[in-house]
Amino acid sequence: MKLLDGKLVSQALKDKLKVQTAVRAAQGKKTPHLAAILIGNNGASETYVGSKVKSCEEVGFKSTLIRLEETISEDDLLFKLNELNEDDDVDGILVQLPLPKHIGEQKIIETILPSKDVDGFHSESVGRMVQGLPAFYSATPYGILLLLEHYQIETKGKHAVVIGRSNIVGRPISIMLSKNEYPGNCTVTVCHSHTPNLKEICLQADIIIAALGRLEFLRADMVKEGAVIVDVGITRVADSSKKSGFAIKGDVAFDEVSTKCSYITPVPGGVGPMTIAALMMNTFKACAAKDN
Ligand code: NAD
């Protein structure tokens, strides 16, 4: 078994971006600028946004973190987003999800200018991705593709089973893996909460993308010998030995599945850092698109 080391690969991608950003600066071109909106005091969201801002610093991007109260009205948030849409210096905008219940998530996503939609959640970005047009691929599935590509995982003709069908992970990665490109050309099965024979389907998989958010759901008896396992799940589990008081675990029972598979992503250190690297790549692209 080999680790698909997201920490290592994301660092390599960020190192490359850092050089490309310095080259832009030397050429007198604009510095990529990511604006992140964080609403309320959700601990996990704080951590994710913190990592994104830190990564911007690492690669030499400008970042703006906008903290808003949990009680902000939808109209005020839309107003803020429109300001960022109109700000020529801002290349990419992300609104950290989840949002407070009184704010319509889809409305917010649709308000971000597609040219600044570096999270790739806008219907225009998704539609373009589905049709094979140039688009921002949403960060987590894009990060998974970059990881498969780095390790030169053979995907053509393979059976990929995606567990989960959310708009941000399961659905887009299932489409990306079915496309006529590399990584892709898989035969894809999408499983979800109403799939009755999930174990039998998983046992046929050459590649499993576990993105359901259920602690250590995928066990060794659900995995074919030699399969490639990508664990997207993030669950916080109380752990008094950690300074934070919790450990991060995935959707895969790593200890037992890792004895059977050929490649596997660890949690943490797998898909998480790749998501951030993919976001940085999208932000760079959004900035570079303004060059001409
Ligand atoms: P979600 O809750 O929106 O979707 C979960 C999906 O899993 C649903 O489509 C549901 O049908 C399916 N599902 C739930 N229980 C199931 C079951 N028992 N059997 C089969 N399918 C089942 O979740 P999401 O936003 O897609 O996130 C999934 C997980 O990935 C979460 O743990 C989340 O924290 C994590 N995540 C990680 C990253 C990262 O960067 N590593 C990014 C996004 C999400």
mmCIF file with all atom_site columns, C-alpha atoms and ligand atoms in Angstrom, residues 48 121 139-141 162-171 190-195 198 210-215 217 231-235 249-251 267 270-276, ligand 1:
data_model
loop_
_atom_site.group_PDB
_atom_site.id
_atom_site.type_symbol
_atom_site.label_atom_id
_atom_site.label_alt_id
_atom_site.label_comp_id
_atom_site.label_asym_id
_atom_site.label_entity_id
_atom_site.label_seq_id
_atom_site.pdbx_PDB_ins_code
_atom_site.Cartn_x
_atom_site.Cartn_y
_atom_site.Cartn_z
_atom_site.occupancy
_atom_site.B_iso_or_equiv
_atom_site.pdbx_formal_charge
_atom_site.auth_seq_id
_atom_site.auth_comp_id
_atom_site.auth_asym_id
_atom_site.auth_atom_id
_atom_site.pdbx_PDB_model_num
ATOM   1  C CA  . TYR A 1 48  ? -10.550 26.058 6.995  1.00 0.00 ? 48  TYR A CA  1
ATOM   2  C CA  . PHE A 1 121 ? -19.940 26.171 -6.990 1.00 0.00 ? 121 PHE A CA  1
ATOM   3  C CA  . ALA A 1 139 ? -11.795 22.737 -5.210 1.00 0.00 ? 139 ALA A CA  1
ATOM   4  C CA  . THR A 1 140 ? -12.236 19.346 -3.506 1.00 0.00 ? 140 THR A CA  1
ATOM   5  C CA  . PRO A 1 141 ? -12.886 17.246 -6.637 1.00 0.00 ? 141 PRO A CA  1
ATOM   6  C CA  . VAL A 1 162 ? -18.307 7.507  -5.592 1.00 0.00 ? 162 VAL A CA  1
ATOM   7  C CA  . ILE A 1 163 ? -20.118 7.355  -2.253 1.00 0.00 ? 163 ILE A CA  1
ATOM   8  C CA  . GLY A 1 164 ? -22.033 10.601 -1.824 1.00 0.00 ? 164 GLY A CA  1
ATOM   9  C CA  . ARG A 1 165 ? -23.742 12.873 -4.351 1.00 0.00 ? 165 ARG A CA  1
ATOM   10 C CA  . SER A 1 166 ? -23.399 16.353 -2.858 1.00 0.00 ? 166 SER A CA  1
ATOM   11 C CA  . ASN A 1 167 ? -22.984 19.374 -5.120 1.00 0.00 ? 167 ASN A CA  1
ATOM   12 C CA  . ILE A 1 168 ? -19.556 20.112 -3.677 1.00 0.00 ? 168 ILE A CA  1
ATOM   13 C CA  . VAL A 1 169 ? -17.916 16.664 -3.777 1.00 0.00 ? 169 VAL A CA  1
ATOM   14 C CA  . GLY A 1 170 ? -19.765 13.516 -4.875 1.00 0.00 ? 170 GLY A CA  1
ATOM   15 C CA  . ARG A 1 171 ? -21.653 14.832 -7.906 1.00 0.00 ? 171 ARG A CA  1
ATOM   16 C CA  . VAL A 1 190 ? -22.652 7.015  -7.759 1.00 0.00 ? 190 VAL A CA  1
ATOM   17 C CA  . CYS A 1 191 ? -23.896 5.601  -4.463 1.00 0.00 ? 191 CYS A CA  1
ATOM   18 C CA  . HIS A 1 192 ? -25.912 7.529  -1.907 1.00 0.00 ? 192 HIS A CA  1
ATOM   19 C CA  . SER A 1 193 ? -28.106 7.136  1.131  1.00 0.00 ? 193 SER A CA  1
ATOM   20 C CA  . HIS A 1 194 ? -30.731 5.185  -0.867 1.00 0.00 ? 194 HIS A CA  1
ATOM   21 C CA  . THR A 1 195 ? -28.330 2.700  -2.458 1.00 0.00 ? 195 THR A CA  1
ATOM   22 C CA  . LEU A 1 198 ? -23.575 -0.551 -1.496 1.00 0.00 ? 198 LEU A CA  1
ATOM   23 C CA  . ALA A 1 210 ? -15.701 8.040  -0.042 1.00 0.00 ? 210 ALA A CA  1
ATOM   24 C CA  . ALA A 1 211 ? -17.496 11.363 0.461  1.00 0.00 ? 211 ALA A CA  1
ATOM   25 C CA  . LEU A 1 212 ? -20.426 10.710 2.730  1.00 0.00 ? 212 LEU A CA  1
ATOM   26 C CA  . GLY A 1 213 ? -19.372 12.156 6.064  1.00 0.00 ? 213 GLY A CA  1
ATOM   27 C CA  . ARG A 1 214 ? -19.867 8.952  8.101  1.00 0.00 ? 214 ARG A CA  1
ATOM   28 C CA  . LEU A 1 215 ? -17.045 8.053  10.453 1.00 0.00 ? 215 LEU A CA  1
ATOM   29 C CA  . PHE A 1 217 ? -17.932 3.846  7.081  1.00 0.00 ? 217 PHE A CA  1
ATOM   30 C CA  . ASP A 1 231 ? -11.149 9.436  1.673  1.00 0.00 ? 231 ASP A CA  1
ATOM   31 C CA  . VAL A 1 232 ? -12.871 12.821 1.579  1.00 0.00 ? 232 VAL A CA  1
ATOM   32 C CA  . GLY A 1 233 ? -14.624 12.567 4.933  1.00 0.00 ? 233 GLY A CA  1
ATOM   33 C CA  . ILE A 1 234 ? -13.841 14.804 7.868  1.00 0.00 ? 234 ILE A CA  1
ATOM   34 C CA  . THR A 1 235 ? -15.277 13.977 11.286 1.00 0.00 ? 235 THR A CA  1
ATOM   35 C CA  . LYS A 1 249 ? -11.012 11.037 11.141 1.00 0.00 ? 249 LYS A CA  1
ATOM   36 C CA  . GLY A 1 250 ? -12.288 10.062 7.723  1.00 0.00 ? 250 GLY A CA  1
ATOM   37 C CA  . ASP A 1 251 ? -14.982 7.980  6.056  1.00 0.00 ? 251 ASP A CA  1
ATOM   38 C CA  . VAL A 1 267 ? -7.017  11.735 7.036  1.00 0.00 ? 267 VAL A CA  1
ATOM   39 C CA  . GLY A 1 270 ? -4.949  13.676 2.107  1.00 0.00 ? 270 GLY A CA  1
ATOM   40 C CA  . VAL A 1 271 ? -7.800  15.430 0.346  1.00 0.00 ? 271 VAL A CA  1
ATOM   41 C CA  . GLY A 1 272 ? -7.930  18.382 2.786  1.00 0.00 ? 272 GLY A CA  1
ATOM   42 C CA  . PRO A 1 273 ? -4.641  20.027 1.783  1.00 0.00 ? 273 PRO A CA  1
ATOM   43 C CA  . MET A 1 274 ? -5.326  19.212 -1.886 1.00 0.00 ? 274 MET A CA  1
ATOM   44 C CA  . THR A 1 275 ? -8.582  21.187 -1.663 1.00 0.00 ? 275 THR A CA  1
ATOM   45 C CA  . ILE A 1 276 ? -6.622  24.234 -0.586 1.00 0.00 ? 276 ILE A CA  1
HETATM 46 P P1  . NAD B 2 .   ? -23.185 15.967 2.385  1.00 0.00 ? 1   NAD B P1  1
HETATM 47 O O1  . NAD B 2 .   ? -23.739 15.670 3.728  1.00 0.00 ? 1   NAD B O1  1
HETATM 48 O O2  . NAD B 2 .   ? -23.647 17.161 1.633  1.00 0.00 ? 1   NAD B O2  1
HETATM 49 O O3  . NAD B 2 .   ? -23.433 14.703 1.442  1.00 0.00 ? 1   NAD B O3  1
HETATM 50 C C1  . NAD B 2 .   ? -23.211 13.406 1.897  1.00 0.00 ? 1   NAD B C1  1
HETATM 51 C C2  . NAD B 2 .   ? -23.679 12.443 0.823  1.00 0.00 ? 1   NAD B C2  1
HETATM 52 O O4  . NAD B 2 .   ? -23.423 11.140 1.305  1.00 0.00 ? 1   NAD B O4  1
HETATM 53 C C3  . NAD B 2 .   ? -25.140 12.546 0.490  1.00 0.00 ? 1   NAD B C3  1
HETATM 54 O O5  . NAD B 2 .   ? -25.249 12.631 -0.908 1.00 0.00 ? 1   NAD B O5  1
HETATM 55 C C4  . NAD B 2 .   ? -25.755 11.257 1.004  1.00 0.00 ? 1   NAD B C4  1
HETATM 56 O O6  . NAD B 2 .   ? -26.710 10.720 0.105  1.00 0.00 ? 1   NAD B O6  1
HETATM 57 C C5  . NAD B 2 .   ? -24.562 10.339 1.090  1.00 0.00 ? 1   NAD B C5  1
HETATM 58 N N1  . NAD B 2 .   ? -24.693 9.426  2.219  1.00 0.00 ? 1   NAD B N1  1
HETATM 59 C C6  . NAD B 2 .   ? -24.924 9.742  3.508  1.00 0.00 ? 1   NAD B C6  1
HETATM 60 N N2  . NAD B 2 .   ? -24.997 8.620  4.252  1.00 0.00 ? 1   NAD B N2  1
HETATM 61 C C7  . NAD B 2 .   ? -24.799 7.592  3.418  1.00 0.00 ? 1   NAD B C7  1
HETATM 62 C C8  . NAD B 2 .   ? -24.766 6.193  3.585  1.00 0.00 ? 1   NAD B C8  1
HETATM 63 N N3  . NAD B 2 .   ? -24.932 5.627  4.782  1.00 0.00 ? 1   NAD B N3  1
HETATM 64 N N4  . NAD B 2 .   ? -24.531 5.435  2.510  1.00 0.00 ? 1   NAD B N4  1
HETATM 65 C C9  . NAD B 2 .   ? -24.348 5.989  1.305  1.00 0.00 ? 1   NAD B C9  1
HETATM 66 N N5  . NAD B 2 .   ? -24.371 7.301  1.081  1.00 0.00 ? 1   NAD B N5  1
HETATM 67 C C10 . NAD B 2 .   ? -24.604 8.090  2.122  1.00 0.00 ? 1   NAD B C10 1
HETATM 68 O O7  . NAD B 2 .   ? -21.619 15.950 2.572  1.00 0.00 ? 1   NAD B O7  1
HETATM 69 P P2  . NAD B 2 .   ? -20.436 16.648 1.725  1.00 0.00 ? 1   NAD B P2  1
HETATM 70 O O8  . NAD B 2 .   ? -20.512 18.098 1.889  1.00 0.00 ? 1   NAD B O8  1
HETATM 71 O O9  . NAD B 2 .   ? -20.370 16.054 0.363  1.00 0.00 ? 1   NAD B O9  1
HETATM 72 O O10 . NAD B 2 .   ? -19.185 16.121 2.574  1.00 0.00 ? 1   NAD B O10 1
HETATM 73 C C11 . NAD B 2 .   ? -18.922 14.747 2.754  1.00 0.00 ? 1   NAD B C11 1
HETATM 74 C C12 . NAD B 2 .   ? -17.770 14.594 3.704  1.00 0.00 ? 1   NAD B C12 1
HETATM 75 O O11 . NAD B 2 .   ? -16.615 15.173 3.128  1.00 0.00 ? 1   NAD B O11 1
HETATM 76 C C13 . NAD B 2 .   ? -17.950 15.322 5.041  1.00 0.00 ? 1   NAD B C13 1
HETATM 77 O O12 . NAD B 2 .   ? -17.317 14.567 6.054  1.00 0.00 ? 1   NAD B O12 1
HETATM 78 C C14 . NAD B 2 .   ? -17.223 16.629 4.838  1.00 0.00 ? 1   NAD B C14 1
HETATM 79 O O13 . NAD B 2 .   ? -16.759 17.187 6.049  1.00 0.00 ? 1   NAD B O13 1
HETATM 80 C C15 . NAD B 2 .   ? -16.086 16.178 3.971  1.00 0.00 ? 1   NAD B C15 1
HETATM 81 N N6  . NAD B 2 .   ? -15.512 17.215 3.117  1.00 0.00 ? 1   NAD B N6  1
HETATM 82 C C16 . NAD B 2 .   ? -14.156 17.274 3.097  1.00 0.00 ? 1   NAD B C16 1
HETATM 83 C C17 . NAD B 2 .   ? -13.532 18.201 2.278  1.00 0.00 ? 1   NAD B C17 1
HETATM 84 C C18 . NAD B 2 .   ? -12.045 18.233 2.241  1.00 0.00 ? 1   NAD B C18 1
HETATM 85 O O14 . NAD B 2 .   ? -11.466 19.209 1.791  1.00 0.00 ? 1   NAD B O14 1
HETATM 86 N N7  . NAD B 2 .   ? -11.370 17.196 2.710  1.00 0.00 ? 1   NAD B N7  1
HETATM 87 C C19 . NAD B 2 .   ? -14.277 19.076 1.504  1.00 0.00 ? 1   NAD B C19 1
HETATM 88 C C20 . NAD B 2 .   ? -15.663 18.965 1.528  1.00 0.00 ? 1   NAD B C20 1
HETATM 89 C C21 . NAD B 2 .   ? -16.272 18.019 2.339  1.00 0.00 ? 1   NAD B C21 1
#
